[in-house]
Short mmCIF file of C-alpha atoms in Angstrom, two decimals:
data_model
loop_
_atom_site.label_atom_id
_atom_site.label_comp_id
_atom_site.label_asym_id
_atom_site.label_seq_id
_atom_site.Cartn_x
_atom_site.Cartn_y
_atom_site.Cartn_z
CA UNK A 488 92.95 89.12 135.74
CA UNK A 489 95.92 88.57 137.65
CA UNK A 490 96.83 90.37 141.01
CA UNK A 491 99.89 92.04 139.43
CA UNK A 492 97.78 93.31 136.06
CA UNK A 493 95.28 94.13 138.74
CA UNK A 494 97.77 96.50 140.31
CA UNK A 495 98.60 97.66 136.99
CA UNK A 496 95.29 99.08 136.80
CA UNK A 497 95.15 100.29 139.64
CA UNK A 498 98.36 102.81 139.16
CA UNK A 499 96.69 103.66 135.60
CA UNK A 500 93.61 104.75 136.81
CA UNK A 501 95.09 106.15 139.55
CA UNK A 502 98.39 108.38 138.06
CA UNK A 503 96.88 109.00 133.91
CA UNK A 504 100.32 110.39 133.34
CA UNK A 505 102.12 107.73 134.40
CA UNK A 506 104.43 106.01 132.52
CA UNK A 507 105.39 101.78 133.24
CA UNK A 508 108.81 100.85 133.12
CA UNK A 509 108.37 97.15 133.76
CA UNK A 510 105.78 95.33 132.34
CA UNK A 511 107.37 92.43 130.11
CA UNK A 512 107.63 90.30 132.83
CA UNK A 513 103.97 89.73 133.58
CA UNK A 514 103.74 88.03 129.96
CA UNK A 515 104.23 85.05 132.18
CA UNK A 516 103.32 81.04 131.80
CA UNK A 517 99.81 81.78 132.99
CA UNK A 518 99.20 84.70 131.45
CA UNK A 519 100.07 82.36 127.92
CA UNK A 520 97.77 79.88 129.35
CA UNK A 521 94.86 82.41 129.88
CA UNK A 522 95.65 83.66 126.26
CA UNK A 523 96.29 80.04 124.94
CA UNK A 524 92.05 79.30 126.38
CA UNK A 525 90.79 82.28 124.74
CA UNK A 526 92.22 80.82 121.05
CA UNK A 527 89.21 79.57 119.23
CA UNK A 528 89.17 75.75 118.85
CA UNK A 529 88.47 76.03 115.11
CA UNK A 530 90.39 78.91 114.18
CA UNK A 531 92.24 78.69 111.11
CA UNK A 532 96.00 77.43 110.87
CA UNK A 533 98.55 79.64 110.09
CA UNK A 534 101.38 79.02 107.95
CA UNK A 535 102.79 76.18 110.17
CA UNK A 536 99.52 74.01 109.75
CA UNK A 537 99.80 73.55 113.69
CA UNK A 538 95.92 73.18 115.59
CA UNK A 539 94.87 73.91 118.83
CA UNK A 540 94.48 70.28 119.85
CA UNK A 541 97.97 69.42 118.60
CA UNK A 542 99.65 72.46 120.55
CA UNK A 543 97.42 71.29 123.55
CA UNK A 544 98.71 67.73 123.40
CA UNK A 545 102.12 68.74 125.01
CA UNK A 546 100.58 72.17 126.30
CA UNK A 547 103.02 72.67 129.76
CA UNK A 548 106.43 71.83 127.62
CA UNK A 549 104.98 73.94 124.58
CA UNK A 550 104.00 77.23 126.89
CA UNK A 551 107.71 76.83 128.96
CA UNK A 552 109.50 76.98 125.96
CA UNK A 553 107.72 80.19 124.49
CA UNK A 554 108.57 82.09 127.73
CA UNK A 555 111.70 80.83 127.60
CA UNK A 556 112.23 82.23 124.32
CA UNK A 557 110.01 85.28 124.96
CA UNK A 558 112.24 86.15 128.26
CA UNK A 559 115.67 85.61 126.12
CA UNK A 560 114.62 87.50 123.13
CA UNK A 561 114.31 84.56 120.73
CA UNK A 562 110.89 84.70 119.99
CA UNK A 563 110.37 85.17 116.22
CA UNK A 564 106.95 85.88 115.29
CA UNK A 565 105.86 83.64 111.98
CA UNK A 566 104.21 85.27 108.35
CA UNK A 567 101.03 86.16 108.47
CA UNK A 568 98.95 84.07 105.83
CA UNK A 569 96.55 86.44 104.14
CA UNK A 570 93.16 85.66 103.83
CA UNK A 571 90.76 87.93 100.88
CA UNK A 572 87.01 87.83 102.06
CA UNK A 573 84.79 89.17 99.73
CA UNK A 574 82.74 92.14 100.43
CA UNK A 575 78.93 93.64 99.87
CA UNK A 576 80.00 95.95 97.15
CA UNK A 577 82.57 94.06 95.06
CA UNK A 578 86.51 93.73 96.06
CA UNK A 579 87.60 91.56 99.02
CA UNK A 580 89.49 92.31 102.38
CA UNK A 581 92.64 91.12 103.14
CA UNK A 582 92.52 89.00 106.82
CA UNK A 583 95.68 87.90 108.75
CA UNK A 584 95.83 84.34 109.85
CA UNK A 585 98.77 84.06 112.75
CA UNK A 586 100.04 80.69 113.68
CA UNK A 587 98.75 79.40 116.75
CA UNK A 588 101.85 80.36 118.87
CA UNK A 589 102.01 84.03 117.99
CA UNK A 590 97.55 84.48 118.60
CA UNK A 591 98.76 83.16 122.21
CA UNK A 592 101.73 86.33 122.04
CA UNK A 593 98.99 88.21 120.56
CA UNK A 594 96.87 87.88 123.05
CA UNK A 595 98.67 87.81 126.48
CA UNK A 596 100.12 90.92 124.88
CA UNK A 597 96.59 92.85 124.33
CA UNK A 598 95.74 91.38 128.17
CA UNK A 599 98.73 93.42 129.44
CA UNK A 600 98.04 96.44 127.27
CA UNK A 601 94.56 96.32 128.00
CA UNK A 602 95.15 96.91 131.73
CA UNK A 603 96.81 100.37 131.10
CA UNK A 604 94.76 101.40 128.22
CA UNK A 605 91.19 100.84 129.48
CA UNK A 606 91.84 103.70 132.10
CA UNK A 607 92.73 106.07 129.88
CA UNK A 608 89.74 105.03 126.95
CA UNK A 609 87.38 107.48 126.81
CA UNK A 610 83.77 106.71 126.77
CA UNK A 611 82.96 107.67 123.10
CA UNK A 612 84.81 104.36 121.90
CA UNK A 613 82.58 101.25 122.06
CA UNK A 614 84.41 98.48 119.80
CA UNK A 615 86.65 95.64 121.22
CA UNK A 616 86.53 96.83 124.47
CA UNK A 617 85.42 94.96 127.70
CA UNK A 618 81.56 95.05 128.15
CA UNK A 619 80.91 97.04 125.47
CA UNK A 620 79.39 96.52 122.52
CA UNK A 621 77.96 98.05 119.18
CA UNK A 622 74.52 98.17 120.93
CA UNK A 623 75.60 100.45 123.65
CA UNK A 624 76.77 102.85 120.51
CA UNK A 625 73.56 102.89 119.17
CA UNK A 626 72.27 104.19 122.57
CA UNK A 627 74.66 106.71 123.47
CA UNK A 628 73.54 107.74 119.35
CA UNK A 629 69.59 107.57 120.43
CA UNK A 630 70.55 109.84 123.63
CA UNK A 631 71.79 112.24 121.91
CA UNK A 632 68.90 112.44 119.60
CA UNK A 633 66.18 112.48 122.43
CA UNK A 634 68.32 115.17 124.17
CA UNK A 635 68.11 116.94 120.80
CA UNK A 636 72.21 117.21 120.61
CA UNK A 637 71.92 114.99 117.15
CA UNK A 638 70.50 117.25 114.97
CA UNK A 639 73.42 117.30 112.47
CA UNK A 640 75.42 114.04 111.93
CA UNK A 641 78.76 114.27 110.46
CA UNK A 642 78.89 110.59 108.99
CA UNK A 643 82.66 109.26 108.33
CA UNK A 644 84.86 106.66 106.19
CA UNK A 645 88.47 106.36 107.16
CA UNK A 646 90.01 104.72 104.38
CA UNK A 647 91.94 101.36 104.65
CA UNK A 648 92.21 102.40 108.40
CA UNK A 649 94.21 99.46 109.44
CA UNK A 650 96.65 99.20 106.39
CA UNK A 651 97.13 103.10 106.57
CA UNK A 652 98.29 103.12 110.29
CA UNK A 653 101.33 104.95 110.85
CA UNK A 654 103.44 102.41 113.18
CA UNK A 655 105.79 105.11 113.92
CA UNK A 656 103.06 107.55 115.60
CA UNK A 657 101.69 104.42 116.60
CA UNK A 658 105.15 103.73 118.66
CA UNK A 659 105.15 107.79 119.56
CA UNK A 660 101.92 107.00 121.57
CA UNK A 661 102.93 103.93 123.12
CA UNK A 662 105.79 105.27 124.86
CA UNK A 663 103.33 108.13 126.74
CA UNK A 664 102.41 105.32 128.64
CA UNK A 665 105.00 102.51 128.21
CA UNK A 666 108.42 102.92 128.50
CA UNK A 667 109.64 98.98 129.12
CA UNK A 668 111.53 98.74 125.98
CA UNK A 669 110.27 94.42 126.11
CA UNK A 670 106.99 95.35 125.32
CA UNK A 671 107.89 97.84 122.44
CA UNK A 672 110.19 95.14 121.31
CA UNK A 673 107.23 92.73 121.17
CA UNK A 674 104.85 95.01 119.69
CA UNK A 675 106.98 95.54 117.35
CA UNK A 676 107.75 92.09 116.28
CA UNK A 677 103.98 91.31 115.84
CA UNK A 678 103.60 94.95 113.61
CA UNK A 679 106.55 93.67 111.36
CA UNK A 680 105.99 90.30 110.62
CA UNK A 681 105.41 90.59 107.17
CA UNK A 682 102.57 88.82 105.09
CA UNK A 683 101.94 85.36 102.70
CA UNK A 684 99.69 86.23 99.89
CA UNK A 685 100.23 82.61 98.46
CA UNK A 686 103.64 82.60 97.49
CA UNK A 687 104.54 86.15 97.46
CA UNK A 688 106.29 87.41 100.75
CA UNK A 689 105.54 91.01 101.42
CA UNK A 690 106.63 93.32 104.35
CA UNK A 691 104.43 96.18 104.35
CA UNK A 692 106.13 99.84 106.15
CA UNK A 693 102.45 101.00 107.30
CA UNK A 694 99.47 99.36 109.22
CA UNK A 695 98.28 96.65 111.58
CA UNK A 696 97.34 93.18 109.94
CA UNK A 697 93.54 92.91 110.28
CA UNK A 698 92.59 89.27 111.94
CA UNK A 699 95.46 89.75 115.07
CA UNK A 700 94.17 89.62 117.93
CA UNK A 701 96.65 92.63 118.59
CA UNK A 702 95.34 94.56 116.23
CA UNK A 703 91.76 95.81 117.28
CA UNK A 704 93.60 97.27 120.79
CA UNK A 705 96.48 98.97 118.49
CA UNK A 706 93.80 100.76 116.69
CA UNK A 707 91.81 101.77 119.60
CA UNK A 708 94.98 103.35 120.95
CA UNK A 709 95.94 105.10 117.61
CA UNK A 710 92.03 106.61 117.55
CA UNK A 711 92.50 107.71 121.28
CA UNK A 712 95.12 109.83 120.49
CA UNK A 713 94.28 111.05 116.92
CA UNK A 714 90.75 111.49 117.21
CA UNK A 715 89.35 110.95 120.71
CA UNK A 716 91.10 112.97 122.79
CA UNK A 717 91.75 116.05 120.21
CA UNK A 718 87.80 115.59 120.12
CA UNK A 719 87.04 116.14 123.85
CA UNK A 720 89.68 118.53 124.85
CA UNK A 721 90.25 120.73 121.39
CA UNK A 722 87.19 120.62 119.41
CA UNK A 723 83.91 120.30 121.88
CA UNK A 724 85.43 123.21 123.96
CA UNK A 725 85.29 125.65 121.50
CA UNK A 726 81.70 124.84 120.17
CA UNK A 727 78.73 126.35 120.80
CA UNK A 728 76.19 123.65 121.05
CA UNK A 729 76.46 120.31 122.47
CA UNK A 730 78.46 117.83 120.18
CA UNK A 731 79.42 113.72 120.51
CA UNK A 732 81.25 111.22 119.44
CA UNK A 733 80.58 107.85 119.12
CA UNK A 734 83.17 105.49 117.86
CA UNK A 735 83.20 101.59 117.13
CA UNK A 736 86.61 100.65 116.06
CA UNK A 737 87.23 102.65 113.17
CA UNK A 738 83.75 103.41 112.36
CA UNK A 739 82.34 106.81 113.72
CA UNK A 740 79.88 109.25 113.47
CA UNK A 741 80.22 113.04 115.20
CA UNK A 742 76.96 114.51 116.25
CA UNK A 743 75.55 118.30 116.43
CA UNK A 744 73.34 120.40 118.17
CA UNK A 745 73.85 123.33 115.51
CA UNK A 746 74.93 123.26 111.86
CA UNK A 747 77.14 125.72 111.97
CA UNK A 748 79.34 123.34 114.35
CA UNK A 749 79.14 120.65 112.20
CA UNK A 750 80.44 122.54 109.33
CA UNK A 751 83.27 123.86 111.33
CA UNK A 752 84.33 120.27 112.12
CA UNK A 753 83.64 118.97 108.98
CA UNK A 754 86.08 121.38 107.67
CA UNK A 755 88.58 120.59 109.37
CA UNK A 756 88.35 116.49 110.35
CA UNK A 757 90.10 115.78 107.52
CA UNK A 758 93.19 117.99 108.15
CA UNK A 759 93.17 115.83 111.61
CA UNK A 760 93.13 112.53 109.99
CA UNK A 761 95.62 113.95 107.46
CA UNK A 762 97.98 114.62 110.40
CA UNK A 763 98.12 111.07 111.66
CA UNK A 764 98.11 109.34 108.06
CA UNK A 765 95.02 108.50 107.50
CA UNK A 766 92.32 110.01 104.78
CA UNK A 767 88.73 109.66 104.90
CA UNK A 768 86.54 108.36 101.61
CA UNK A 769 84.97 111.66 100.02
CA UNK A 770 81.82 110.11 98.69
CA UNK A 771 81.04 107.81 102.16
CA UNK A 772 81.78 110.90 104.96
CA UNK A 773 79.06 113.69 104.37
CA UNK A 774 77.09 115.77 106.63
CA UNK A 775 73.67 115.31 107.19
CA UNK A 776 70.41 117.11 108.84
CA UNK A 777 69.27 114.74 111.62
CA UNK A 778 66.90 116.69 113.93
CA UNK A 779 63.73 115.55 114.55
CA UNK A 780 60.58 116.39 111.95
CA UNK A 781 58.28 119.27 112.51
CA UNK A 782 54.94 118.16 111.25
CA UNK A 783 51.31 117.09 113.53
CA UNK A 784 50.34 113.19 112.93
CA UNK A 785 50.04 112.02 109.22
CA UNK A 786 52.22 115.10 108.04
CA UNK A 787 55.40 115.62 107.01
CA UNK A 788 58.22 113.38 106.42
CA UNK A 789 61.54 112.58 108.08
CA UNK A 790 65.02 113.68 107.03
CA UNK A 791 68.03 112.32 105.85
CA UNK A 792 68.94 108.65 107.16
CA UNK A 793 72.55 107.13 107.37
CA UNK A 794 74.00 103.39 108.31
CA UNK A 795 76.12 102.79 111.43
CA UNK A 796 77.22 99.55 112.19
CA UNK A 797 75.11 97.27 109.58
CA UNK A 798 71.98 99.35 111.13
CA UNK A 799 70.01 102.12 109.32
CA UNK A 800 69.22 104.45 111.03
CA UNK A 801 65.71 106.78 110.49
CA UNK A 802 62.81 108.59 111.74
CA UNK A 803 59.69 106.80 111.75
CA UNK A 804 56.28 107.50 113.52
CA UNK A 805 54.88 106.01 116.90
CA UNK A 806 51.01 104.55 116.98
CA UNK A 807 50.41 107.51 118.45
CA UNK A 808 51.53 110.13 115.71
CA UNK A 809 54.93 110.80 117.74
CA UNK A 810 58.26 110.67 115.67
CA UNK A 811 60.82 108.70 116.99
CA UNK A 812 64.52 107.41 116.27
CA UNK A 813 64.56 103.77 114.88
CA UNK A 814 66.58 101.00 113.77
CA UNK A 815 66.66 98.36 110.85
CA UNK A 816 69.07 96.13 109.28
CA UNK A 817 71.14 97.81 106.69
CA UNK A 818 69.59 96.84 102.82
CA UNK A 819 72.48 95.42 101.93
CA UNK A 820 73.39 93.23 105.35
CA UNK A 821 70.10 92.05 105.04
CA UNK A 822 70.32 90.62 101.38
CA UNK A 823 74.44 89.26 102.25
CA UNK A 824 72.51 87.18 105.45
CA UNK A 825 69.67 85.90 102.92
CA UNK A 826 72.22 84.81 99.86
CA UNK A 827 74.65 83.63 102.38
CA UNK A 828 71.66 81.73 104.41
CA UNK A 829 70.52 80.24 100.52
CA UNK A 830 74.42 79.36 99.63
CA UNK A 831 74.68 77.25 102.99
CA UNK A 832 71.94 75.43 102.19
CA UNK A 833 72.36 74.75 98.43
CA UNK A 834 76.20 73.56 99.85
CA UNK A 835 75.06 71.40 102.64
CA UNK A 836 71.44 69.68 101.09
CA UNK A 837 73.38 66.47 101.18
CA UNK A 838 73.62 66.69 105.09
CA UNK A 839 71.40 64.84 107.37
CA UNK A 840 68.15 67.08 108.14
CA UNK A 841 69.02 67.14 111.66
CA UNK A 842 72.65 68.46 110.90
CA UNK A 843 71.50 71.06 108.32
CA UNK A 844 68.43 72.19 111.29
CA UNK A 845 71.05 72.17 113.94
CA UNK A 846 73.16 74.59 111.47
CA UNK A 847 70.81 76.42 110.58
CA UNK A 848 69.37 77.57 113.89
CA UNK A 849 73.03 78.61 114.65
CA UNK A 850 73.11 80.96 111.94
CA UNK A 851 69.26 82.92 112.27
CA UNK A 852 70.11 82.74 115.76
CA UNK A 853 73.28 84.25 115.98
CA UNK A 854 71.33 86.95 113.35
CA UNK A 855 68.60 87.56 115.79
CA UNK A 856 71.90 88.44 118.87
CA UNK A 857 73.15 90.92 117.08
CA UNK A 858 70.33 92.55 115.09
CA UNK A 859 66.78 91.70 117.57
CA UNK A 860 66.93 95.29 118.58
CA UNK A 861 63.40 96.77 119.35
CA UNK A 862 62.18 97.89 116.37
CA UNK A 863 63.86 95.50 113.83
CA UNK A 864 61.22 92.84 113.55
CA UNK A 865 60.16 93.21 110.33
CA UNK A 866 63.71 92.04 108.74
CA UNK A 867 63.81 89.73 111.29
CA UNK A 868 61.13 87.88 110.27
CA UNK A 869 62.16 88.89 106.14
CA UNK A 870 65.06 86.78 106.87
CA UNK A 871 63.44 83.96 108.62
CA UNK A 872 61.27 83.52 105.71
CA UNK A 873 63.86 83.29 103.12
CA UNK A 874 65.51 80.90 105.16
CA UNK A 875 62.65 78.79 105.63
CA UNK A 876 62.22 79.02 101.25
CA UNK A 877 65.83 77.96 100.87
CA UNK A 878 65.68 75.36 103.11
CA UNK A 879 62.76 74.03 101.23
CA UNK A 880 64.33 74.92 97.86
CA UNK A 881 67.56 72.70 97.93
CA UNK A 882 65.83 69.68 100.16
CA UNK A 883 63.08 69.24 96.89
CA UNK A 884 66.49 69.19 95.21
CA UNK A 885 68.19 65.94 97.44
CA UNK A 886 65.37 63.49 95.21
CA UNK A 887 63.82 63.69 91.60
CA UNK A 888 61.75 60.97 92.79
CA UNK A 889 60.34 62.17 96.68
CA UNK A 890 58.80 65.47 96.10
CA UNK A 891 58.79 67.78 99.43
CA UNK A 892 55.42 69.60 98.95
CA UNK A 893 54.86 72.37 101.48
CA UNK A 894 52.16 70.82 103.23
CA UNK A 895 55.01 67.73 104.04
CA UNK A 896 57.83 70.60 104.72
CA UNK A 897 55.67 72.04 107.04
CA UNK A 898 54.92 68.53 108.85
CA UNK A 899 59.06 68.62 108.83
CA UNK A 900 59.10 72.46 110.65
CA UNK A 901 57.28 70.62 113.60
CA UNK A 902 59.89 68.04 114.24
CA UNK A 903 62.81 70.24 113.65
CA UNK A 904 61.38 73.99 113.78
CA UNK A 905 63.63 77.11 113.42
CA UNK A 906 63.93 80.03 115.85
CA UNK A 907 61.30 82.52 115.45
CA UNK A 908 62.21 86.18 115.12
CA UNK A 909 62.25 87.82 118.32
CA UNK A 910 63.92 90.36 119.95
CA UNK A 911 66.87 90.40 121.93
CA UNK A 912 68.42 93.89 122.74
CA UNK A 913 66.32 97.00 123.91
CA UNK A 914 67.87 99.70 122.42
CA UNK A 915 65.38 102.75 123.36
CA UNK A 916 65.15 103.38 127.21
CA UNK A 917 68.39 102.34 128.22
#
């Protein structure tokens, strides 16, 4: 950060009522060049076909002439070209691919925005925010429940979040803060630059495009003011137990020392969201018993579970008899890793067997970083396994002639062996 944004913070944490009346002109030549280095090497082209290594090859000239046109007010930001991923239960998502030059806008814009905002976040949020991380939600979640303030969990969908964002409250909350009509102007042109679906042009009224770097701060400011804040100063107040929120993004879950709190909130969460534009999916937000199970060792059984952030989350016993809060991979994350682990490796059996090994311990072990939570073993190892069949699977199918019996595949694991399951994050105790 530079001294100037560091000042910046300074005053926000400092005056929370402030509001910043200059601000455009810290989206400097560095600043570009700070955003330009955090642009992934291989991330996909936008509609101009441009690279990273191509805008690098004349990087000084190419970053003076976008603050020159920033500064002027010629900057145009380019269509977004839409992307549809698939997801786990059928239907795709729409992702926004930005040329190169407006992710560098993009992101020396969230630096700037980011300075001013991360004073005023409030500690419930926990997505795209600077060293924190979905595994510090799961543990404010697992404090709760040891404090026995989780008995009740109001679990929540907001539909379409991103596409549904009202831009105009959007710019209403901005201005609490902002007032340099440069940045609003800039904002702006990265919330209406309209999308490429192919060959159909569209300019959609509502939302954020999904995929902007910009986009993942905008929402974290929309939730601050719609859901955060009316959470800790309207609704916790006038409770009678203890209550939390914990909030990744747009994913969230309330929790509840008594039931008739949750019900009371329940009630009326989605008059909130209704306020701000948004609606939440009736069949995915319910409210659920929590608390821990009554029952001596080998009776009873545990209540209700519910998924947060590709976890499940569920009681289970201790070797000694004791029931405790734990963690596993979601069903269906798990069986999207293992198909998407066996489609790699049906794709790529042509590769070299040191390419495909090199790949391949990339993918279990960037599985393991995000799901090796204490606990979680078991799929850990589920998926290892499967990978280790695929593998096996689609090399017997590089030669009619060479069979690969196990016994030689195995002989192949000791030259090139993959990561074993182990665990990365502790969760509990933290």
């Amino acid at each position: 950060m530079s001294p100037e944004l560091q000042r910046v913070a300074e005053r926000a944490r400092r005056e929370p009522e402030a509001r910043f009346h200059a601000l455009a002109h810290l989206i400097d030549v560095p600043a570009l060049k700070r955003a330009f280095r955090h642009v992934r090497r291989d991330a996909a082209k936008g509609v101009d076909g441009v690279t990273k290594g191509e805008y690098e090859a004349h990087l000084e000239e190419n970053l003076t002439d976008l603050h020159e046109r920033l500064k002027t007010g010629r900057y145009r930001h380019q269509p977004v070209r839409r992307v549809n991923i698939p997801k786990e239960k059928g239907g795709t998502r729409p992702i926004g691919v930005s040329v190169l030059e407006d992710k560098i806008v993009q992101g020396a814009l969230r630096e700037l925005l980011e300075v001013v905002y991360e004073q005023d976040f409030a500690d419930c949020s926990y997505g795209f925010r600077p060293k924190r991380s979905a595994h510090g939600a799961v543990r404010a979640l697992d404090r709760a429940v040891r404090r026995g303030e989780a008995n009740w969990v109001l679990e929540a969908d907001i539909v379409s979040f991103f596409d549904s964002l009202d831009r105009e409250k959007l710019r209403e909350m901005l201005r609490l803060r902002i007032a340099d009509g440069s940045v609003h102007r800039l904002v702006g042109k990265c919330l209406n630059a309209g999308v490429l679906d192919g060959a159909v042009f569209t300019s959609p009224e509502t939302g954020t495009v999904q995929g902007s770097a910009i986009s993942p701060l905008l929402g974290n400011i929309y939730l601050h003011y719609a859901l955060d804040r009316w959470f800790e100063a309207d609704v916790k107040p006038r409770l009678k137990g203890a209550a939390h929120l914990i909030r990744y993004a747009d994913d969230f879950i309330m929790c509840f020392e008594l039931k008739e709190d949750a019900e009371r909130v329940y009630r009326v969460l989605p008059l909130r969201m209704g306020k701000y534009g948004l609606g939440l999916h009736p069949e995915k937000t319910r409210l659920l018993p929590f608390g821990r199970p009554p029952g001596e060792q080998g009776v009873g059984k545990g209540p209700s579970t519910f998924d947060f952030l590709g976890f499940t989350l569920h009681w289970k016993r201790t070797r000694h008899g004791r029931w405790t809060m734990a963690v596993k991979t979601r069903r269906a994350r798990l069986s999207r890793s293992i198909h998407a682990v066996s489609e790699w490796c049906r794709g790529h059996c042509h590769w070299p067997v040191p390419e495909q090994h090199k790949m391949l311990c990339l993918k279990l072990q960037g599985h393991y970083n995000y799901f090796g939570v204490n606990g979680n073993l078991r799929c850990l190892e589920t998926l290892y396994h499967r990978t280790k069949r695929a593998w096996h699977k689609w090399l017997c199918r590089r030669s009619q002639r060479a069979r690969l019996t196990w016994e030689r595949f195995e002989d192949l694991l000791r030259g090139f062996p993959l990561p074993s399951p182990r665990i990365v994050v502790q969760i509990w105790g933290m």
